[in-house]
Structures are given as C-alpha cells and as structure tokens.
XYZ file of C-alpha atoms in Angstrom:
633
model
C -14.397 -18.439 8.867
C -17.846 -18.677 10.750
C -17.879 -20.076 14.058
C -20.939 -22.715 15.169
C -22.330 -19.759 16.791
C -22.294 -17.605 13.860
C -24.623 -19.725 11.834
C -27.697 -18.386 12.412
C -26.747 -14.999 11.302
C -25.773 -16.253 7.957
C -28.945 -17.887 7.174
C -30.652 -14.405 8.103
C -31.812 -12.805 4.822
C -31.805 -9.194 6.330
C -29.191 -7.360 7.941
C -30.683 -4.878 10.936
C -28.486 -1.931 12.021
C -30.828 -1.975 15.162
C -32.058 1.731 14.958
C -35.063 3.825 13.980
C -36.139 5.006 10.327
C -37.965 7.887 9.835
C -39.209 9.871 6.777
C -40.410 13.133 5.371
C -41.601 13.576 2.293
C -37.977 12.413 0.019
C -35.690 11.882 2.915
C -35.114 8.802 5.235
C -33.733 9.388 8.552
C -31.476 5.743 9.297
C -29.934 5.358 12.252
C -26.589 3.705 11.577
C -25.355 3.287 15.048
C -26.989 0.204 16.202
C -25.634 -2.523 18.513
C -24.961 -6.086 17.100
C -24.968 -8.399 19.980
C -23.967 -11.331 17.932
C -20.202 -9.392 17.930
C -20.643 -7.299 21.237
C -19.868 -4.262 19.106
C -21.756 -1.288 17.449
C -21.086 -0.186 13.945
C -19.472 2.845 15.113
C -17.054 0.800 16.800
C -16.442 -1.482 14.285
C -16.163 1.817 12.069
C -13.580 3.366 14.148
C -11.377 -0.043 14.449
C -11.491 -0.084 10.568
C -10.056 3.464 9.929
C -7.620 2.822 12.528
C -5.845 0.035 10.575
C -4.462 2.949 8.548
C -1.804 2.772 10.122
C 1.054 4.660 7.810
C -1.163 8.033 8.020
C -1.582 8.016 12.025
C -5.408 7.636 11.181
C -6.704 6.273 14.768
C -10.385 7.440 15.210
C -12.227 6.427 18.447
C -14.876 3.492 18.726
C -18.556 5.828 18.472
C -21.288 4.552 20.397
C -24.651 5.400 20.583
C -27.248 6.974 17.773
C -25.454 7.948 14.302
C -27.722 9.303 11.750
C -27.616 8.814 7.749
C -30.229 10.897 5.803
C -30.789 9.176 2.065
C -32.685 11.600 -0.261
C -34.910 9.720 -3.066
C -33.706 10.883 -6.648
C -35.650 8.626 -8.446
C -38.494 6.371 -8.023
C -40.929 5.863 -5.121
C -39.885 7.211 -2.002
C -38.812 4.691 0.953
C -40.921 4.820 4.032
C -39.187 3.075 6.845
C -36.267 1.217 5.141
C -33.838 1.333 2.350
C -35.348 -1.711 0.451
C -39.292 -0.950 0.620
C -40.616 -2.337 -2.097
C -37.770 -4.858 -2.985
C -38.240 -8.331 -2.316
C -35.007 -9.711 -0.507
C -35.997 -12.827 0.834
C -36.295 -16.420 -1.153
C -39.676 -15.771 -2.717
C -37.762 -13.400 -5.276
C -36.824 -16.822 -6.804
C -38.593 -19.547 -8.594
C -39.073 -22.481 -5.743
C -37.693 -20.097 -3.205
C -40.847 -20.916 -0.947
C -39.422 -24.495 -0.201
C -35.940 -23.117 0.592
C -37.311 -20.902 3.032
C -39.239 -23.296 4.505
C -35.977 -25.708 4.999
C -34.010 -22.873 6.339
C -36.647 -21.956 9.066
C -36.418 -25.410 10.040
C -32.589 -25.471 10.491
C -32.990 -22.557 12.485
C -35.346 -23.833 14.508
C -33.556 -26.993 15.514
C -29.924 -25.483 15.514
C -28.274 -26.420 18.739
C -25.325 -24.488 19.847
C -23.432 -27.040 21.563
C -24.019 -29.897 18.794
C -23.874 -27.918 15.216
C -22.936 -31.089 13.528
C -26.610 -32.335 13.942
C -27.636 -29.506 11.441
C -25.131 -30.980 8.782
C -27.653 -33.546 7.046
C -30.215 -30.857 6.619
C -27.882 -28.271 5.842
C -26.639 -30.931 3.350
C -30.154 -31.239 1.687
C -30.338 -27.556 1.292
C -27.117 -27.454 -0.468
C -28.352 -30.035 -2.896
C -31.618 -27.867 -3.237
C -30.273 -24.542 -4.209
C -27.532 -26.380 -6.422
C -30.550 -27.888 -8.801
C -31.893 -24.019 -9.311
C -31.231 -22.228 -12.440
C -27.763 -21.008 -12.472
C -27.154 -17.360 -11.532
C -24.914 -15.155 -8.934
C -27.802 -15.254 -6.056
C -27.493 -19.019 -6.471
C -24.078 -19.093 -6.298
C -23.812 -16.552 -3.405
C -25.799 -18.773 -1.414
C -24.570 -21.954 -2.067
C -21.127 -20.663 -0.990
C -22.456 -19.700 2.037
C -24.372 -23.014 2.960
C -21.082 -24.617 1.839
C -19.457 -22.437 4.365
C -22.121 -23.809 7.382
C -21.547 -27.210 6.388
C -17.893 -27.243 6.932
C -17.791 -24.962 10.082
C -20.640 -26.963 11.704
C -18.811 -30.467 10.650
C -15.662 -28.774 12.189
C -13.705 -29.439 9.078
C -10.149 -28.136 8.691
C -8.649 -28.171 5.263
C -4.995 -26.904 4.532
C -2.576 -26.760 1.975
C 0.693 -25.237 2.957
C 4.721 -25.215 2.562
C 7.481 -24.343 4.364
C 8.910 -22.451 1.549
C 8.985 -18.578 1.654
C 8.760 -18.185 -2.045
C 8.920 -20.270 -5.281
C 10.744 -20.334 -8.515
C 9.837 -20.552 -11.935
C 11.191 -24.035 -13.277
C 11.934 -25.158 -9.871
C 9.536 -27.496 -7.268
C 8.664 -27.132 -3.602
C 7.344 -29.542 -1.328
C 3.715 -29.012 -0.038
C 1.615 -30.317 2.799
C -2.082 -31.435 2.529
C -4.025 -31.592 5.787
C -7.443 -32.747 7.116
C -9.172 -32.993 10.210
C -12.973 -33.532 10.595
C -13.582 -32.440 13.853
C -17.221 -33.728 14.528
C -19.159 -36.809 13.743
C -20.664 -36.356 10.560
C -20.146 -38.569 7.233
C -17.294 -37.024 5.269
C -15.233 -38.701 3.094
C -12.719 -37.401 0.150
C -12.682 -38.558 -3.561
C -10.191 -36.296 -5.472
C -7.721 -33.677 -5.133
C -6.081 -31.648 -8.176
C -3.436 -29.310 -7.641
C -1.262 -27.955 -10.749
C 0.292 -30.895 -12.069
C -0.897 -33.246 -9.406
C -4.519 -35.071 -9.821
C -5.175 -38.040 -7.970
C -8.546 -39.616 -7.249
C -9.236 -42.213 -4.525
C -11.644 -42.978 -1.793
C -11.084 -42.127 1.709
C -13.399 -41.721 4.725
C -12.444 -38.977 7.235
C -12.071 -40.163 11.110
C -13.213 -38.174 13.732
C -11.181 -35.910 15.199
C -7.713 -37.030 13.915
C -5.218 -35.262 11.542
C -4.668 -36.842 7.989
C -1.560 -35.623 6.146
C 0.290 -36.396 3.166
C 2.962 -34.354 1.631
C 3.770 -33.890 -2.555
C 6.253 -32.364 -4.778
C 4.815 -29.739 -6.858
C 6.819 -28.709 -10.164
C 6.367 -25.381 -10.800
C 6.431 -24.542 -14.622
C 9.402 -22.544 -16.521
C 6.599 -20.233 -17.794
C 4.764 -20.074 -14.434
C 3.483 -16.235 -14.372
C 5.283 -14.415 -11.542
C 3.019 -13.160 -8.409
C 2.775 -9.549 -10.113
C -0.249 -8.183 -8.356
C -2.870 -7.582 -11.168
C -2.919 -3.920 -11.149
C 0.911 -3.376 -11.469
C 1.154 -5.782 -14.736
C 1.030 -2.999 -17.040
C 2.314 0.166 -16.672
C 0.646 2.811 -14.610
C -1.776 5.374 -16.905
C -1.857 8.868 -15.604
C -3.883 9.002 -12.446
C -5.126 5.295 -12.601
C -3.784 1.409 -13.137
C -4.281 -0.136 -16.359
C -6.418 -3.087 -15.248
C -7.359 -5.185 -18.861
C -9.240 -8.081 -17.145
C -12.532 -6.201 -15.772
C -13.105 -9.052 -13.732
C -10.142 -8.348 -11.662
C -11.079 -4.573 -10.564
C -12.240 -4.325 -7.393
C -10.431 -7.515 -5.855
C -8.254 -7.021 -2.994
C -5.858 -9.410 -3.996
C -4.453 -11.744 -6.314
C -5.857 -15.092 -6.944
C -3.252 -17.548 -5.301
C -0.421 -18.694 -6.911
C -1.189 -22.369 -6.791
C -4.561 -23.501 -5.436
C -5.675 -27.153 -3.919
C -8.930 -28.303 -4.962
C -10.454 -31.066 -3.059
C -13.727 -32.787 -3.723
C -15.515 -34.512 -0.658
C -18.801 -35.804 -0.037
C -20.535 -34.578 3.462
C -23.717 -36.233 4.418
C -24.734 -37.033 0.752
C -23.750 -33.896 -0.722
C -20.758 -33.813 -3.094
C -18.672 -30.316 -2.411
C -15.578 -28.863 -4.042
C -13.350 -27.121 -1.189
C -10.719 -24.950 -2.805
C -7.607 -23.940 -0.575
C -4.778 -21.581 -1.422
C -1.186 -22.929 -1.189
C 0.453 -21.048 1.551
C 3.543 -20.385 3.413
C 3.515 -21.705 6.627
C 5.722 -20.697 9.523
C 5.539 -20.512 13.303
C 6.871 -17.236 14.343
C 8.344 -17.244 18.005
C 6.338 -13.999 19.051
C 2.992 -14.499 16.443
C 2.801 -18.048 16.611
C 1.328 -19.893 13.498
C 1.447 -17.678 10.465
C 0.269 -18.033 6.788
C 1.042 -16.103 4.252
C 0.676 -15.953 0.428
C 3.090 -18.069 -1.816
C 4.967 -16.195 -4.365
C 6.609 -17.335 -7.697
C 9.814 -15.439 -8.265
C 11.698 -14.965 -11.508
C 14.469 -16.917 -12.071
C 16.483 -14.020 -12.907
C 16.038 -10.486 -11.324
C 17.567 -7.333 -12.452
C 17.855 -3.791 -10.968
C 19.536 -0.464 -10.690
C 20.861 0.075 -7.148
C 19.435 3.718 -7.095
C 16.306 5.255 -8.674
C 17.931 8.072 -9.864
C 21.193 9.083 -10.860
C 22.205 12.847 -11.109
C 24.832 14.397 -13.194
C 25.493 17.605 -11.894
C 26.673 20.372 -14.306
C 27.113 17.683 -17.144
C 29.330 15.598 -15.157
C 29.647 11.733 -16.000
C 27.641 9.389 -13.476
C 28.219 5.780 -12.810
C 25.192 3.597 -12.676
C 25.535 0.598 -10.891
C 23.566 -2.353 -12.070
C 22.317 -5.268 -9.657
C 21.861 -9.150 -11.006
C 20.701 -11.847 -8.933
C 19.728 -15.706 -9.798
C 17.072 -17.070 -7.469
C 17.899 -20.670 -8.776
C 20.971 -22.804 -9.635
C 21.321 -22.092 -13.266
C 24.086 -22.611 -16.024
C 22.080 -20.674 -18.257
C 24.542 -17.405 -19.365
C 22.095 -14.273 -20.069
C 23.154 -11.261 -21.963
C 21.857 -8.174 -19.984
C 21.031 -5.090 -22.310
C 21.039 -1.324 -20.952
C 18.422 0.887 -23.012
C 19.260 4.566 -22.834
C 18.715 7.517 -24.915
C 20.867 8.564 -27.518
C 21.556 11.710 -25.830
C 23.734 9.513 -23.580
C 26.663 7.497 -24.066
C 27.704 4.291 -21.949
C 30.759 2.254 -21.220
C 28.723 -1.000 -20.764
C 25.735 -1.533 -23.070
C 25.571 -5.116 -22.293
C 26.608 -7.448 -19.673
C 27.214 -10.951 -19.494
C 26.058 -12.723 -16.566
C 25.675 -17.047 -15.142
C 26.242 -18.493 -12.044
C 25.477 -21.964 -11.210
C 24.698 -21.070 -7.553
C 21.210 -19.962 -6.198
C 20.754 -16.611 -4.606
C 24.134 -15.604 -6.355
C 24.633 -11.553 -7.001
C 26.352 -9.725 -8.904
C 26.567 -5.581 -9.295
C 28.803 -4.424 -12.169
C 28.741 -0.815 -12.963
C 28.776 1.428 -16.255
C 29.864 4.987 -16.946
C 26.961 7.463 -18.502
C 28.315 10.750 -19.990
C 26.029 13.096 -21.418
C 26.351 13.868 -25.577
C 23.741 16.678 -25.445
C 24.266 20.327 -24.444
C 20.708 20.587 -23.263
C 20.409 20.953 -19.096
C 17.630 19.958 -16.552
C 16.364 16.863 -18.153
C 15.699 13.490 -16.761
C 15.635 10.228 -19.109
C 14.674 6.734 -18.285
C 16.867 3.806 -18.276
C 16.327 0.372 -18.394
C 17.788 -3.303 -18.058
C 16.577 -6.537 -19.755
C 17.701 -9.780 -20.848
C 18.439 -10.580 -24.191
C 15.920 -12.990 -24.789
C 13.115 -10.575 -23.343
C 11.910 -12.810 -20.296
C 13.761 -10.889 -17.390
C 13.530 -7.378 -16.611
C 11.737 -7.080 -12.835
C 13.135 -7.206 -9.691
C 11.328 -8.695 -6.439
C 9.982 -6.033 -3.510
C 7.909 -7.063 -0.453
C 5.040 -4.881 1.976
C 4.998 -6.671 5.249
C 2.496 -5.732 8.029
C 1.286 -7.372 10.458
C -2.098 -6.412 9.482
C -2.441 -7.438 5.905
C -1.169 -10.267 4.039
C 2.678 -10.084 2.845
C 2.359 -8.312 -0.690
C 5.393 -9.662 -3.274
C 5.720 -7.554 -6.431
C 7.966 -6.724 -9.166
C 8.920 -3.480 -10.343
C 10.632 -2.992 -13.724
C 14.404 -2.489 -13.851
C 14.754 0.893 -14.600
C 16.091 4.017 -13.193
C 16.352 7.941 -14.025
C 19.431 9.905 -15.694
C 19.137 13.468 -13.982
C 21.065 16.302 -15.596
C 20.648 18.939 -13.461
C 22.147 22.821 -13.796
C 22.853 23.181 -10.388
C 24.735 25.330 -7.670
C 24.527 24.730 -4.228
C 25.254 26.909 -1.099
C 25.994 25.468 2.244
C 27.617 21.882 2.656
C 26.908 20.261 5.976
C 23.071 19.153 6.460
C 21.477 17.542 9.715
C 18.683 15.457 8.680
C 15.872 14.221 11.256
C 14.480 11.475 9.371
C 10.826 11.360 8.713
C 8.096 8.754 7.685
C 9.402 6.903 4.567
C 11.946 9.348 3.925
C 13.871 9.303 0.332
C 14.983 13.063 0.640
C 18.369 12.312 2.336
C 19.454 10.263 -0.766
C 18.526 12.816 -3.292
C 20.438 15.584 -1.019
C 23.622 13.236 -1.031
C 23.430 12.807 -4.788
C 23.280 16.763 -4.957
C 26.538 17.242 -2.994
C 25.815 18.007 0.654
C 27.197 16.045 3.996
C 24.285 14.280 5.337
C 24.247 13.454 8.963
C 21.378 12.121 10.653
C 20.422 13.424 13.969
C 18.650 11.826 17.058
C 17.428 13.407 20.360
C 20.589 13.834 21.759
C 22.284 15.951 19.110
C 19.520 18.262 19.546
C 21.183 20.960 21.498
C 23.055 24.466 20.852
C 26.491 22.602 20.770
C 25.067 19.808 18.753
C 23.472 22.171 15.966
C 25.728 24.871 15.356
C 28.017 22.860 12.898
C 25.441 22.779 10.622
C 24.504 24.901 7.517
C 21.190 23.732 7.850
C 18.584 21.286 9.519
C 16.412 19.828 7.434
C 13.194 17.691 9.551
C 11.684 14.873 7.144
C 8.193 14.544 6.337
C 5.800 14.270 9.353
C 8.604 13.892 11.635
C 6.696 16.353 14.183
C 3.768 14.051 14.222
C 6.151 10.893 14.914
C 8.716 12.773 17.420
C 7.253 14.267 20.386
C 10.904 15.726 21.498
C 10.499 17.942 18.350
C 8.104 20.038 20.059
C 10.228 19.787 23.196
C 13.450 20.793 21.839
C 11.499 23.767 19.927
C 13.152 26.520 21.982
C 16.987 24.777 20.836
C 15.810 24.832 17.095
C 14.548 28.347 17.238
C 18.119 29.830 18.754
C 19.901 27.721 16.253
C 17.690 29.828 13.478
C 18.361 32.787 15.757
C 22.193 32.449 15.295
C 22.175 32.173 11.535
C 21.085 28.173 10.691
C 18.196 27.563 8.473
C 15.556 25.385 9.792
C 13.594 23.563 7.044
C 10.363 21.783 8.201
C 8.844 19.286 5.314
C 5.242 18.803 5.574
C 3.360 17.916 9.152
C 0.183 16.179 8.716
C -1.586 17.898 11.199
C -0.968 20.212 14.420
C -1.029 17.374 16.910
C 1.778 14.750 18.091
C -0.462 12.400 19.982
C -2.364 14.231 22.429
C 0.019 17.231 22.511
C -0.023 20.660 20.324
C 3.001 20.900 18.225
C 5.543 23.894 18.352
C 7.444 24.454 15.732
C 8.970 27.443 14.409
C 9.535 31.110 15.798
C 6.151 32.254 14.975
C 3.127 30.430 14.950
C 0.890 29.146 11.890
C -1.369 26.560 11.390
C -1.530 23.300 9.174
C -4.882 22.599 7.010
C -5.119 18.780 5.939
C -7.680 20.319 3.332
C -5.405 22.891 1.647
C -3.760 20.783 -0.831
C -3.462 21.102 -4.448
C -3.702 17.580 -6.122
C -3.232 18.718 -9.528
C -0.102 17.931 -10.459
C 0.400 20.417 -13.803
C -1.541 23.234 -11.526
C -0.679 26.615 -12.720
C 2.324 27.966 -9.902
C 2.137 31.985 -9.378
C 5.191 33.668 -8.410
C 3.594 36.297 -5.965
C 7.558 37.376 -4.751
C 9.194 36.716 -8.049
C 12.202 38.780 -6.401
C 12.513 36.578 -3.400
C 15.594 34.500 -2.684
C 13.556 31.330 -2.955
C 13.261 31.975 -6.826
C 16.406 33.509 -7.408
C 19.064 32.418 -5.542
C 21.878 30.757 -6.352
C 19.417 28.898 -8.752
C 17.264 31.386 -10.991
C 13.810 28.763 -10.514
C 11.388 29.230 -13.390
C 8.210 27.572 -14.720
C 10.190 24.837 -16.433
C 11.201 23.681 -12.589
C 7.639 22.635 -11.865
C 7.001 20.816 -15.031
C 6.262 16.933 -14.977
C 5.725 16.761 -11.151
C 3.816 13.826 -10.298
C 0.865 13.153 -8.138
C 0.584 16.734 -6.728
C 1.861 20.087 -6.134
C 1.354 20.611 -2.393
C -0.259 18.862 0.729
C -0.856 19.669 4.192
C -0.210 23.644 3.441
C 0.094 26.103 6.381
C -2.134 29.016 7.132
C -3.269 31.221 9.912
C 0.413 33.014 9.507
C 1.186 36.625 10.167
C 2.018 37.942 6.568
C 4.277 40.529 7.980
C 6.332 38.033 9.601
C 6.178 35.216 6.630
C 6.854 35.425 3.242
C 5.141 33.384 0.899
C 6.445 33.351 -2.577
C 4.062 30.846 -4.519
C 0.587 30.464 -4.862
C -1.467 27.789 -6.605
C -4.804 26.149 -6.764
C -6.727 23.192 -8.213
C -9.081 23.817 -10.960
C -12.439 25.645 -9.594
C -10.874 26.264 -6.519
C -9.392 29.382 -4.521
C -5.829 30.178 -4.656
C -3.944 29.555 -1.432
C -0.021 30.553 -0.911
C 0.563 28.377 2.191
C 2.714 25.636 -0.076
C 5.948 27.706 1.058
C 6.418 29.886 3.603
C 9.708 31.199 4.946
C 10.490 33.398 8.075
C 13.578 35.468 9.047
C 14.423 35.052 12.707
C 17.564 36.762 14.197
C 20.660 35.870 11.382
C 18.875 32.872 9.980
C 15.577 31.339 8.467
C 12.460 28.909 9.361
C 10.789 27.478 6.652
C 8.259 25.374 6.020
C 7.642 23.149 2.907
C 4.412 22.183 1.874
C 5.651 21.601 -1.595
C 5.386 17.610 -2.250
C 9.559 17.799 -3.309
C 9.416 14.380 -1.155
C 7.656 12.846 -4.049
C 9.207 14.797 -6.644
C 13.019 14.022 -5.447
C 12.540 10.635 -5.803
C 10.780 10.878 -9.094
C 13.878 12.641 -10.416
C 12.514 15.725 -11.037
C 15.277 18.257 -11.751
C 13.284 21.664 -10.654
C 12.702 19.801 -7.311
C 16.622 19.575 -7.040
C 17.071 23.235 -7.758
C 14.194 24.156 -5.526
C 15.459 22.313 -2.728
C 18.932 23.879 -3.242
C 17.552 27.481 -2.918
C 15.451 26.634 0.297
C 18.978 25.253 1.953
C 20.855 27.966 0.432
C 18.421 31.189 1.923
C 20.984 34.309 2.902
C 21.722 34.902 6.491
C 20.428 37.767 7.877
C 22.603 41.189 8.884
C-alpha cells in the first residue's frame, strides 16, 4: 500500500523520468536513466532488480545507474518536440469539470502534513465525492480508486479478512476472521459486510488505534469452482492458452476465491473496501505470511506417472491415485478412458472413504492390441458423474503468491521399439530435471552422483555419465572436475552433457569436454516442427542401435533445440544434425560429439529434456543411441 509520505506522488498527474529530451526531425531521444528521489533509486536500478527476479533461469542483472537513452521514431501524426505526450492533454483539463478538481488537488498538496496525514482526509473525502459525481468512465474509476487508497492510507486504516486454513474444499466450511484498525483520529464507521453467503448490516464507529475483530464460519457451496488459474481452465492451444473471457487477459492471477466487501463511511464519504480472504500464517523464519486461499475439489484423481512406457510391446502397469479431501461416504466409480488399440484389466474402479485425506492407489495392466510401433496415446481418469478429473499441484516461491492449479488426470501410453546398449548410468541432476525418470523406464540402472563421486575410481563402473540440464551453470565443481571427466572419457566412457545456458558458472568460465566449444543463447530452433536434416546420415548417432528417421522427430513439443554449440573444430567434433527456424540460417550445433581416447563426449542442445517427459518415442530412441555410442579403438 501507499505510505503517507508517498501521497503527493499519487496526486501528481505526470511521471518524470528526470532526463533530458532532444529531438531530430522525426526522432525523440529520451533519457530513461533518471533518479527518483522518492524511492531512492534510478529506473535502471529498478529494471535490474526486476530482471533479477527471474530466478529459475539465473537472470541476475546489474542495477544500472546513470544516463540511459531510448530513441523513439514517429511513424504517424505530428512528431513530438520534447516529450512523448506532446499535443496530448494529460491533466484534469481533459475532463468536464476537471478544473475545479485540479484546484482541490492543488490545495490538498499545498496543505499536506507528512507527520499528520490524517488532516488531509476530510479534503480527500470531498475530492472523492466530487470525482464520483462525474460521468462514469475508466479515467474516473481509476482516479476514484487512487483517491480511496489515499484516504485509507492517510487514515491509517487497516482491514483484513483471513483464515488459518491453508485451503478449503467444495461443500465444506471454514472459519475466518475480520480485523479492523483505524490508526489515525478520523471519523470512520462500518455499515455493512458481505461475503459469499454472509451478509450483515450494522452501525459501528471504529475507535482510534484499537483492533476490532470477529469470526465467522463460511460455508462453501458444493458447486463452488475450484481455483483453477483462468489460463488453464480450457486445454492449451498450439502456442497459446485458450482464454474465452477476454476481460481476464493480462491479469497476473485469478480473482480471489472469496472476497469480503465492506461498506464504510470516512469523513462523510461512503467507500466500498474489498479484501481477498487469505490464508494467514506466522512462519518461524519469514514471520507473518499471507497467501491466496484455494478451493479444492472433493475428490482428486491422477496417474502416478506422466508416461507408461511399453518397451517392444510388453504390457505395462499403470498405477492410479485417488484422494478424498473431505469426509465423504459417497461411493464413486472411476473410469479409465483409453484407446481401442489397448486393453486394460481395470477399466473402472470403485472408491469411497469416510476419512478426509484418504488416499488409494489401485493399478491396472495395459496390453497393446496393435502391431504399430513407436506410438504415444493418451489415457484419462474421470468419475462416472463427470465432476472429478483433476488433481492438485502448487507452485510456491518466496517472491510470488503461491499458485494452486489442477492438471487433468491423464498420462501417456508410450509404445517404443527400442534397443539399448549399456546399462549402468551415473546421473548428475540438473534444474527441474525429469530425464532420469525416462531413463529408468527405458531399463537403465540409474545412480545419482554428487561431487564426492566424481573421481577416477568412482566413475569407471558406469557405461555413461549423463549431466542434467544447466548443471554446469549450477555446480562449479563440474568445471573443477573437468580433468576427471575427460579421463573417464579417455578410458572408454561416454560423457553426455545436456544443454548449458551460458559459458559461465557464477563469475567463472566453464570448462567442459576435451576440446573447446562455445554456447550461444541466441542459436536456438523454436519451431517444434522445423525440418531436421541428417548431415551425417551414416553416423552412429543416427544408426546404432536404433535407426533414426524423420518419424522420430514428429510431434515434438515447444521447440527443437536450445543454447546450441558453436565455434567448435569440425575436425574434432561431428555434427550430424542441421535445422533452422523459418527464414533463418541452418545451424548444426544442436548435437555434437567428439571422440577422445576410447570414449566419446556429447553435447546435447536438442530439447530431449522436454520430449522425454512428453512421451515422444523418438526422444527415447535418440537418447538410447547417444548413450550407446561405440567405444573407439
């Protein structure tokens, strides 16, 4: 919220970057590096802090200070002379009756007391009523919200609606608390509260700097919508989300599941104050924490894996997961939906339990009825009444509100015609890495390695060492152990490094592989259906032990390749694949391999880390070939 010392800033109509503007005939030069004395930072510093919040990709940036110029070219209309808004009225003069309001604002600013902001509340209340009497419109509504915010802050008014429950469930109830505190001496009273099925009118003046609290049990409707983010409510389209309510587009998060609406009168102005009902907890480290309150379904359904892999036509066991979020004596029939090309031993299962949070995990065996190979087909779970076909997941980081979302209860049946050579894999886990799950389903024996395991003796027992995505950008010890890794390759091992984001780990240059190459973040192929050219069709990577064809690159998701290799010696490195986005030059850095001693080093910019969790048969076959690269004489 706005602090009292910030009140003047909201009343000002223009935003000043603090720089000097100059123009040529059709171009405006604008200094965006100005210093804001109210917040004690330049806009370059704010920009650096904002970019640094992109934690998952390691996007830390410097807080830039000093001049920074942007250039704007006129593409239509009159060219600005000194400001982007030249010729456009941005003051209250743009509205009928705006002159009187501007005069009132000038008076409030002139008389504002930083140590007694409550003295401005009567004048702000009159300003609020004056703006409210203007014709409805976006500008009027925006300014009403801003003046109301000033009234609340200058009154020291605090209002919250909270619960100690982390979530609530359809058809259940939860206890919530209302808290009010008017911390400055102004006339303020409460007249009405509305929340879901609770509606109460009363008259109560708020004492100064005293907490007023009361509790209320709120019933949740059985048909209350679960708290699915609006962009996930419908199945995703190719390259975009399906948002059918256009008014939702651009919102950072959903509207709250429950919203308390308070009607108050402050110094004669009737004001509607809205507060989301939030989960409130005192964390032993973070202190007081507020999070959104999600609504969960009564019953959750899911498969325990994203993919069930049938190797060379063998049957697979698919484990289901049922969970009740409430005490429920209803007996549910859970149906499995699957293609006619498969049979299943449990097409439907009965489930009920009277205990909250009861979980059950029955299994069914899928057997293929088709001779077709290298296929991926979807299986689904849903209750027979059609009400339940989701499960609950959360995304929780300190710098954003916790997001609760509900994926569909589905998985893939993946039928792969595949041969594997080599069995024992040492794996160094990367960021958000799901590749080990796929390797285990392919039949490999996976051991996860730590820094202490990276020794000559510790590595020699493995047929291949696989390094997870961005691991070299996370763990400096991989750079420090490059000589150990190279000796492992020299003695006959295969070292497979999945994509690196950059050539740095912290402030240090990464050392990887026996021969030098560079990573270029701009050389990526983002079209998932881009044509893949076999530049070295006889190369082992494309032939042993599985014959790779165009079919293995069908139905890829999101992209082909990212952070490709470049500046490598073609005499030392083989690059069997070429690809490019439409209109761009073909690149060959998506997959490179070098012989070194008896073994092989492989850098994989191909996004197998996306394709394997998506259940793409070709990704399994490609990974098997990469692991199986033959030893050198």
